[in-house]
PDB file of C-alpha atoms in Angstrom:
ATOM      1  CA  UNK A   1     102.865  82.426  78.186  1.00 40.00           C
ATOM      2  CA  UNK A   2     102.605  84.680  75.158  1.00 42.00           C
ATOM      3  CA  UNK A   3     100.553  83.379  72.283  1.00 44.00           C
ATOM      4  CA  UNK A   4      99.294  84.644  68.950  1.00 47.00           C
ATOM      5  CA  UNK A   5      95.940  82.974  69.641  1.00 61.00           C
ATOM      6  CA  UNK A   6      93.405  84.484  72.062  1.00 73.00           C
ATOM      7  CA  UNK A   7      93.035  82.515  75.291  1.00 85.00           C
ATOM      8  CA  UNK A   8      89.457  81.132  75.308  1.00 83.00           C
ATOM      9  CA  UNK A   9      89.395  81.023  79.116  1.00 84.00           C
ATOM     10  CA  UNK A  10      90.341  84.688  79.377  1.00 84.00           C
ATOM     11  CA  UNK A  11      87.827  85.558  76.675  1.00 85.00           C
ATOM     12  CA  UNK A  12      85.091  83.991  78.813  1.00 83.00           C
ATOM     13  CA  UNK A  13      86.296  85.857  81.888  1.00 79.00           C
ATOM     14  CA  UNK A  14      86.353  89.189  80.065  1.00 81.00           C
ATOM     15  CA  UNK A  15      82.905  88.532  78.608  1.00 84.00           C
ATOM     16  CA  UNK A  16      81.458  87.956  82.069  1.00 84.00           C
ATOM     17  CA  UNK A  17      82.850  91.148  83.586  1.00 79.00           C
ATOM     18  CA  UNK A  18      81.987  93.184  80.501  1.00 86.00           C
ATOM     19  CA  UNK A  19      78.388  92.028  80.885  1.00 87.00           C
ATOM     20  CA  UNK A  20      78.265  93.040  84.552  1.00 85.00           C
ATOM     21  CA  UNK A  21      80.240  96.275  84.354  1.00 83.00           C
ATOM     22  CA  UNK A  22      77.379  98.776  84.091  1.00 78.00           C
ATOM     23  CA  UNK A  23      75.779  97.565  87.349  1.00 78.00           C
ATOM     24  CA  UNK A  24      78.823  96.100  89.103  1.00 75.00           C
ATOM     25  CA  UNK A  25      79.063  98.817  91.754  1.00 72.00           C
ATOM     26  CA  UNK A  26      75.441  98.238  92.729  1.00 71.00           C
ATOM     27  CA  UNK A  27      76.206  94.659  93.829  1.00 71.00           C
ATOM     28  CA  UNK A  28      76.699  94.096  97.536  1.00 65.00           C
ATOM     29  CA  UNK A  29      80.218  94.604  98.876  1.00 69.00           C
ATOM     30  CA  UNK A  30      81.515  96.563  95.889  1.00 72.00           C
ATOM     31  CA  UNK A  31      81.149  99.954  97.546  1.00 83.00           C
ATOM     32  CA  UNK A  32      81.476 101.700 100.893  1.00 92.00           C
ATOM     33  CA  UNK A  33      78.097 102.811 102.240  1.00 91.00           C
ATOM     34  CA  UNK A  34      78.349 102.873 106.035  1.00 94.00           C
ATOM     35  CA  UNK A  35      80.628 104.534 108.573  1.00 97.00           C
ATOM     36  CA  UNK A  36      81.740 101.124 109.846  1.00 96.00           C
ATOM     37  CA  UNK A  37      82.695 100.013 106.335  1.00 95.00           C
ATOM     38  CA  UNK A  38      84.644 103.237 105.840  1.00 97.00           C
ATOM     39  CA  UNK A  39      86.540 102.755 109.098  1.00 98.00           C
ATOM     40  CA  UNK A  40      87.354  99.153 108.163  1.00 97.00           C
ATOM     41  CA  UNK A  41      88.563 100.077 104.692  1.00 97.00           C
ATOM     42  CA  UNK A  42      90.682 102.942 106.063  1.00 98.00           C
ATOM     43  CA  UNK A  43      92.404 100.436 108.340  1.00 98.00           C
ATOM     44  CA  UNK A  44      92.911  98.022 105.426  1.00 98.00           C
ATOM     45  CA  UNK A  45      94.558 100.740 103.373  1.00 98.00           C
ATOM     46  CA  UNK A  46      96.805 101.545 106.330  1.00 98.00           C
ATOM     47  CA  UNK A  47      97.911  97.895 106.314  1.00 98.00           C
ATOM     48  CA  UNK A  48      98.437  97.916 102.546  1.00 98.00           C
ATOM     49  CA  UNK A  49     100.436 101.143 102.512  1.00 98.00           C
ATOM     50  CA  UNK A  50     102.439 100.532 105.699  1.00 97.00           C
ATOM     51  CA  UNK A  51     102.971 104.250 106.225  1.00 98.00           C
ATOM     52  CA  UNK A  52     104.331 104.925 102.728  1.00 98.00           C
ATOM     53  CA  UNK A  53     103.386 108.016 100.743  1.00 98.00           C
ATOM     54  CA  UNK A  54     103.686 109.216  97.151  1.00 98.00           C
ATOM     55  CA  UNK A  55     103.870 105.726  95.649  1.00 98.00           C
ATOM     56  CA  UNK A  56     103.679 104.526  92.056  1.00 98.00           C
ATOM     57  CA  UNK A  57     100.863 101.994  92.356  1.00 98.00           C
ATOM     58  CA  UNK A  58      99.528  99.308  90.039  1.00 99.00           C
ATOM     59  CA  UNK A  59      95.982  98.059  90.583  1.00 98.00           C
ATOM     60  CA  UNK A  60      96.037  94.668  88.823  1.00 98.00           C
ATOM     61  CA  UNK A  61      92.544  93.703  87.687  1.00 96.00           C
ATOM     62  CA  UNK A  62      91.129  97.083  88.665  1.00 96.00           C
ATOM     63  CA  UNK A  63      87.538  96.504  87.573  1.00 94.00           C
ATOM     64  CA  UNK A  64      85.559  99.710  87.983  1.00 94.00           C
ATOM     65  CA  UNK A  65      88.410 101.313  89.904  1.00 96.00           C
ATOM     66  CA  UNK A  66      87.549 100.868  93.578  1.00 96.00           C
ATOM     67  CA  UNK A  67      91.132 100.444  94.824  1.00 97.00           C
ATOM     68  CA  UNK A  68      92.556 102.810  92.211  1.00 98.00           C
ATOM     69  CA  UNK A  69      90.356 105.717  93.217  1.00 98.00           C
ATOM     70  CA  UNK A  70      90.835 105.128  96.948  1.00 97.00           C
ATOM     71  CA  UNK A  71      94.613 105.130  96.514  1.00 98.00           C
ATOM     72  CA  UNK A  72      94.596 108.173  94.238  1.00 98.00           C
ATOM     73  CA  UNK A  73      92.574 110.038  96.877  1.00 97.00           C
ATOM     74  CA  UNK A  74      95.422 109.279  99.289  1.00 98.00           C
ATOM     75  CA  UNK A  75      97.921 111.020  97.028  1.00 98.00           C
ATOM     76  CA  UNK A  76      99.430 108.080  95.141  1.00 98.00           C
ATOM     77  CA  UNK A  77     100.148 107.870  91.403  1.00 98.00           C
ATOM     78  CA  UNK A  78      97.915 105.025  90.265  1.00 98.00           C
ATOM     79  CA  UNK A  79      97.687 102.892  87.148  1.00 98.00           C
ATOM     80  CA  UNK A  80      94.782 100.458  86.874  1.00 98.00           C
ATOM     81  CA  UNK A  81      94.693  97.588  84.382  1.00 98.00           C
ATOM     82  CA  UNK A  82      91.897  95.230  83.424  1.00 96.00           C
ATOM     83  CA  UNK A  83      91.113  93.156  80.352  1.00 91.00           C
ATOM     84  CA  UNK A  84      87.373  93.797  80.430  1.00 92.00           C
ATOM     85  CA  UNK A  85      86.915  96.989  78.372  1.00 93.00           C
ATOM     86  CA  UNK A  86      83.486  97.780  79.799  1.00 94.00           C
ATOM     87  CA  UNK A  87      84.923  97.765  83.323  1.00 93.00           C
ATOM     88  CA  UNK A  88      87.489 100.358  82.239  1.00 96.00           C
ATOM     89  CA  UNK A  89      84.745 102.531  80.765  1.00 95.00           C
ATOM     90  CA  UNK A  90      83.122 102.652  84.202  1.00 95.00           C
ATOM     91  CA  UNK A  91      86.458 103.247  85.944  1.00 96.00           C
ATOM     92  CA  UNK A  92      87.307 106.171  83.653  1.00 97.00           C
ATOM     93  CA  UNK A  93      83.840 107.650  84.102  1.00 96.00           C
ATOM     94  CA  UNK A  94      84.166 107.542  87.892  1.00 96.00           C
ATOM     95  CA  UNK A  95      87.679 109.016  87.761  1.00 97.00           C
ATOM     96  CA  UNK A  96      86.414 111.899  85.634  1.00 97.00           C
ATOM     97  CA  UNK A  97      83.549 112.533  88.065  1.00 97.00           C
ATOM     98  CA  UNK A  98      86.022 112.663  90.947  1.00 96.00           C
ATOM     99  CA  UNK A  99      88.689 114.593  89.020  1.00 97.00           C
ATOM    100  CA  UNK A 100      91.077 111.755  89.871  1.00 97.00           C
ATOM    101  CA  UNK A 101      94.277 111.483  87.838  1.00 95.00           C
ATOM    102  CA  UNK A 102      94.316 107.693  87.438  1.00 98.00           C
ATOM    103  CA  UNK A 103      95.649 106.020  84.306  1.00 98.00           C
ATOM    104  CA  UNK A 104      93.454 103.112  83.249  1.00 98.00           C
ATOM    105  CA  UNK A 105      94.740 100.700  80.596  1.00 97.00           C
ATOM    106  CA  UNK A 106      93.423  97.526  79.002  1.00 96.00           C
ATOM    107  CA  UNK A 107      95.922  94.794  79.868  1.00 96.00           C
ATOM    108  CA  UNK A 108      96.219  91.209  81.062  1.00 95.00           C
ATOM    109  CA  UNK A 109      97.083  90.941  84.766  1.00 94.00           C
ATOM    110  CA  UNK A 110      99.133  87.826  83.949  1.00 96.00           C
ATOM    111  CA  UNK A 111     101.159  89.541  81.216  1.00 96.00           C
ATOM    112  CA  UNK A 112     101.730  93.162  82.134  1.00 98.00           C
ATOM    113  CA  UNK A 113     102.984  95.718  79.591  1.00 97.00           C
ATOM    114  CA  UNK A 114     105.378  97.335  82.059  1.00 98.00           C
ATOM    115  CA  UNK A 115     109.125  97.188  82.546  1.00 98.00           C
ATOM    116  CA  UNK A 116     110.655  95.512  85.589  1.00 98.00           C
ATOM    117  CA  UNK A 117     110.759  97.781  88.614  1.00 98.00           C
ATOM    118  CA  UNK A 118     108.025 100.165  87.454  1.00 98.00           C
ATOM    119  CA  UNK A 119     106.029 100.338  90.702  1.00 98.00           C
ATOM    120  CA  UNK A 120     106.383 100.706  94.456  1.00 98.00           C
ATOM    121  CA  UNK A 121     103.117  98.903  95.216  1.00 99.00           C
ATOM    122  CA  UNK A 122     100.974  96.354  93.391  1.00 98.00           C
ATOM    123  CA  UNK A 123      97.484  95.688  94.726  1.00 98.00           C
ATOM    124  CA  UNK A 124      94.733  93.316  93.647  1.00 98.00           C
ATOM    125  CA  UNK A 125      91.216  92.759  94.941  1.00 95.00           C
ATOM    126  CA  UNK A 126      89.342  89.513  94.306  1.00 92.00           C
ATOM    127  CA  UNK A 127      91.407  88.816  91.193  1.00 94.00           C
ATOM    128  CA  UNK A 128      93.470  85.656  91.780  1.00 95.00           C
ATOM    129  CA  UNK A 129      90.471  83.310  91.641  1.00 90.00           C
ATOM    130  CA  UNK A 130      89.525  84.616  88.185  1.00 89.00           C
ATOM    131  CA  UNK A 131      92.897  83.784  86.617  1.00 93.00           C
ATOM    132  CA  UNK A 132      93.909  80.612  84.778  1.00 93.00           C
ATOM    133  CA  UNK A 133      97.537  81.059  85.953  1.00 95.00           C
ATOM    134  CA  UNK A 134      97.366  82.728  89.387  1.00 96.00           C
ATOM    135  CA  UNK A 135     100.903  81.853  90.454  1.00 97.00           C
ATOM    136  CA  UNK A 136     102.284  83.207  87.193  1.00 96.00           C
ATOM    137  CA  UNK A 137     100.343  86.381  87.891  1.00 97.00           C
ATOM    138  CA  UNK A 138     102.010  86.711  91.291  1.00 98.00           C
ATOM    139  CA  UNK A 139     105.406  86.374  89.633  1.00 98.00           C
ATOM    140  CA  UNK A 140     104.423  89.019  87.109  1.00 98.00           C
ATOM    141  CA  UNK A 141     103.259  91.399  89.812  1.00 98.00           C
ATOM    142  CA  UNK A 142     106.531  90.892  91.654  1.00 98.00           C
ATOM    143  CA  UNK A 143     108.482  91.476  88.432  1.00 98.00           C
ATOM    144  CA  UNK A 144     107.168  95.015  88.051  1.00 98.00           C
ATOM    145  CA  UNK A 145     107.964  95.952  91.671  1.00 98.00           C
ATOM    146  CA  UNK A 146     111.082  97.866  92.673  1.00 98.00           C
ATOM    147  CA  UNK A 147     113.409  96.596  95.405  1.00 98.00           C
ATOM    148  CA  UNK A 148     111.569  97.145  98.670  1.00 98.00           C
ATOM    149  CA  UNK A 149     108.285  97.310  96.761  1.00 98.00           C
ATOM    150  CA  UNK A 150     105.157  95.833  98.247  1.00 98.00           C
ATOM    151  CA  UNK A 151     102.503  93.425  96.964  1.00 98.00           C
ATOM    152  CA  UNK A 152      99.114  93.383  98.688  1.00 98.00           C
ATOM    153  CA  UNK A 153      96.358  90.892  97.852  1.00 98.00           C
ATOM    154  CA  UNK A 154      92.849  91.610  99.104  1.00 97.00           C
ATOM    155  CA  UNK A 155      90.808  88.477  98.702  1.00 95.00           C
ATOM    156  CA  UNK A 156      88.509  85.952 100.313  1.00 93.00           C
ATOM    157  CA  UNK A 157      87.384  82.349 100.414  1.00 89.00           C
ATOM    158  CA  UNK A 158      83.974  81.359  99.101  1.00 77.00           C
ATOM    159  CA  UNK A 159      81.660  79.670 101.576  1.00 68.00           C
ATOM    160  CA  UNK A 160      79.113  77.406  99.827  1.00 57.00           C
ATOM    161  CA  UNK A 161      76.594  78.216 102.572  1.00 54.00           C
ATOM    162  CA  UNK A 162      76.821  81.944 101.839  1.00 49.00           C
ATOM    163  CA  UNK A 163      73.784  83.038  99.865  1.00 49.00           C
ATOM    164  CA  UNK A 164      74.585  85.356  96.959  1.00 50.00           C
ATOM    165  CA  UNK A 165      72.040  86.838  94.591  1.00 52.00           C
ATOM    166  CA  UNK A 166      72.380  85.105  91.217  1.00 47.00           C
ATOM    167  CA  UNK A 167      73.076  88.418  89.484  1.00 50.00           C
ATOM    168  CA  UNK A 168      76.048  88.966  91.813  1.00 49.00           C
ATOM    169  CA  UNK A 169      77.530  85.476  91.641  1.00 63.00           C
ATOM    170  CA  UNK A 170      80.187  84.994  88.989  1.00 69.00           C
ATOM    171  CA  UNK A 171      80.765  81.386  90.009  1.00 65.00           C
ATOM    172  CA  UNK A 172      77.245  80.328  88.948  1.00 70.00           C
ATOM    173  CA  UNK A 173      77.242  82.331  85.725  1.00 76.00           C
ATOM    174  CA  UNK A 174      77.113  80.725  82.309  1.00 77.00           C
ATOM    175  CA  UNK A 175      80.545  82.121  81.465  1.00 79.00           C
ATOM    176  CA  UNK A 176      82.245  80.632  84.511  1.00 79.00           C
ATOM    177  CA  UNK A 177      80.361  77.344  84.308  1.00 78.00           C
ATOM    178  CA  UNK A 178      82.215  76.712  81.052  1.00 78.00           C
ATOM    179  CA  UNK A 179      85.704  77.371  82.464  1.00 85.00           C
ATOM    180  CA  UNK A 180      85.600  76.755  86.218  1.00 80.00           C
ATOM    181  CA  UNK A 181      87.722  73.621  85.981  1.00 86.00           C
ATOM    182  CA  UNK A 182      90.509  75.675  84.388  1.00 89.00           C
ATOM    183  CA  UNK A 183      90.735  78.225  87.186  1.00 91.00           C
ATOM    184  CA  UNK A 184      92.981  76.748  89.920  1.00 93.00           C
ATOM    185  CA  UNK A 185      91.895  79.223  92.596  1.00 94.00           C
ATOM    186  CA  UNK A 186      88.182  79.072  91.796  1.00 89.00           C
ATOM    187  CA  UNK A 187      86.318  79.711  95.037  1.00 86.00           C
ATOM    188  CA  UNK A 188      89.283  81.445  96.630  1.00 91.00           C
ATOM    189  CA  UNK A 189      92.003  80.159  98.916  1.00 93.00           C
ATOM    190  CA  UNK A 190      92.529  80.421 102.686  1.00 94.00           C
ATOM    191  CA  UNK A 191      94.398  83.427 103.996  1.00 96.00           C
ATOM    192  CA  UNK A 192      97.208  81.257 105.344  1.00 96.00           C
ATOM    193  CA  UNK A 193      97.695  79.638 101.942  1.00 96.00           C
ATOM    194  CA  UNK A 194      98.034  82.966 100.154  1.00 97.00           C
ATOM    195  CA  UNK A 195     100.428  84.212 102.822  1.00 97.00           C
ATOM    196  CA  UNK A 196     102.569  81.077 102.343  1.00 97.00           C
ATOM    197  CA  UNK A 197     102.382  81.501  98.578  1.00 97.00           C
ATOM    198  CA  UNK A 198     103.780  85.018  98.728  1.00 98.00           C
ATOM    199  CA  UNK A 199     106.713  83.747 100.761  1.00 98.00           C
ATOM    200  CA  UNK A 200     107.252  80.846  98.380  1.00 98.00           C
ATOM    201  CA  UNK A 201     107.496  83.326  95.503  1.00 98.00           C
ATOM    202  CA  UNK A 202     110.348  85.137  97.203  1.00 98.00           C
ATOM    203  CA  UNK A 203     108.697  87.959  99.106  1.00 98.00           C
ATOM    204  CA  UNK A 204     109.911  88.917 102.572  1.00 98.00           C
ATOM    205  CA  UNK A 205     108.184  90.455 105.596  1.00 98.00           C
ATOM    206  CA  UNK A 206     105.053  88.541 104.631  1.00 98.00           C
ATOM    207  CA  UNK A 207     101.949  89.011 106.743  1.00 98.00           C
ATOM    208  CA  UNK A 208      98.171  89.001 106.636  1.00 98.00           C
ATOM    209  CA  UNK A 209      95.054  90.179 108.433  1.00 98.00           C
ATOM    210  CA  UNK A 210      91.560  88.599 108.476  1.00 97.00           C
ATOM    211  CA  UNK A 211      89.827  92.032 108.266  1.00 97.00           C
ATOM    212  CA  UNK A 212      87.189  90.967 110.767  1.00 96.00           C
ATOM    213  CA  UNK A 213      86.071  94.592 111.128  1.00 97.00           C
ATOM    214  CA  UNK A 214      85.096  94.680 107.448  1.00 96.00           C
ATOM    215  CA  UNK A 215      83.403  91.289 107.712  1.00 94.00           C
ATOM    216  CA  UNK A 216      81.274  92.513 110.623  1.00 95.00           C
ATOM    217  CA  UNK A 217      80.540  95.875 109.020  1.00 95.00           C
ATOM    218  CA  UNK A 218      79.279  94.199 105.871  1.00 92.00           C
ATOM    219  CA  UNK A 219      77.202  91.718 107.852  1.00 91.00           C
ATOM    220  CA  UNK A 220      75.600  94.598 109.763  1.00 91.00           C
ATOM    221  CA  UNK A 221      74.892  96.363 106.487  1.00 88.00           C
ATOM    222  CA  UNK A 222      73.074  93.287 105.224  1.00 86.00           C
ATOM    223  CA  UNK A 223      70.672  93.549 108.138  1.00 88.00           C
ATOM    224  CA  UNK A 224      70.221  97.281 107.573  1.00 87.00           C
ATOM    225  CA  UNK A 225      69.308  96.574 103.937  1.00 84.00           C
ATOM    226  CA  UNK A 226      66.818  93.857 104.866  1.00 85.00           C
ATOM    227  CA  UNK A 227      69.017  90.903 103.970  1.00 79.00           C
ATOM    228  CA  UNK A 228      69.833  87.862 106.039  1.00 83.00           C
ATOM    229  CA  UNK A 229      72.904  88.468 108.184  1.00 81.00           C
ATOM    230  CA  UNK A 230      75.839  86.474 106.866  1.00 80.00           C
ATOM    231  CA  UNK A 231      79.603  86.613 107.170  1.00 77.00           C
ATOM    232  CA  UNK A 232      82.152  85.654 104.576  1.00 83.00           C
ATOM    233  CA  UNK A 233      85.868  85.042 104.938  1.00 90.00           C
ATOM    234  CA  UNK A 234      87.964  87.942 103.705  1.00 94.00           C
ATOM    235  CA  UNK A 235      91.570  89.003 104.233  1.00 97.00           C
ATOM    236  CA  UNK A 236      94.493  91.055 103.080  1.00 98.00           C
ATOM    237  CA  UNK A 237      97.927  89.471 102.633  1.00 98.00           C
ATOM    238  CA  UNK A 238     101.138  91.244 101.817  1.00 98.00           C
ATOM    239  CA  UNK A 239     104.860  90.859 101.267  1.00 98.00           C
ATOM    240  CA  UNK A 240     107.837  92.878 100.028  1.00 98.00           C
ATOM    241  CA  UNK A 241     110.562  92.500  97.446  1.00 98.00           C
ATOM    242  CA  UNK A 242     113.943  92.207  99.162  1.00 98.00           C
ATOM    243  CA  UNK A 243     116.101  95.319  98.912  1.00 94.00           C
TER     244      UNK A 243
END
């Protein structure tokens, strides 16, 4: 997959997220603002971590650092990578404000600059749909895991009936309009499909959860903020590298 020429699809993707970086955390669902959302996210992290502590963690496609900072606050050693430089600027700013020791690097989630077996946990959040080679990315994330290491994918499936403010909708942006047909997972994939995919790529102890508590908490927040109440399909899926 290496090439001397820049990938025009990835250039479009990076351009979109660079453009949105400064206000990304203001968009709905990109932060935790209610007690119910906090409780739901705490449970999600319990599922992701499965009782493990002191892990070397990779946040693949870290954006402004949501997962990275949450995991660092739980005592893990976190590296976040993204190929949108403006997103990393925001992530580093937030880490400095929180005195969080997270390493943020510019890198391609499909072609990681790390040796095999570098991490105990790889996490991603709403990343697979943005990639031109999502299955290759899964293989790459597995490659950098140690035996017994864990991959957790936090994602969702787009519902055409779900109303999203234009400023918050990547799928209707000019950048994505030009490349949507080259993104195999555009719009997301069902939870069961991602769970099956992790097993097909060799992971064991595969499982998933529909995070209905987070779905409801976010729907309630919409009402509190004067929006129409809506629900969207979200989930976390995970699997482990055989020992």
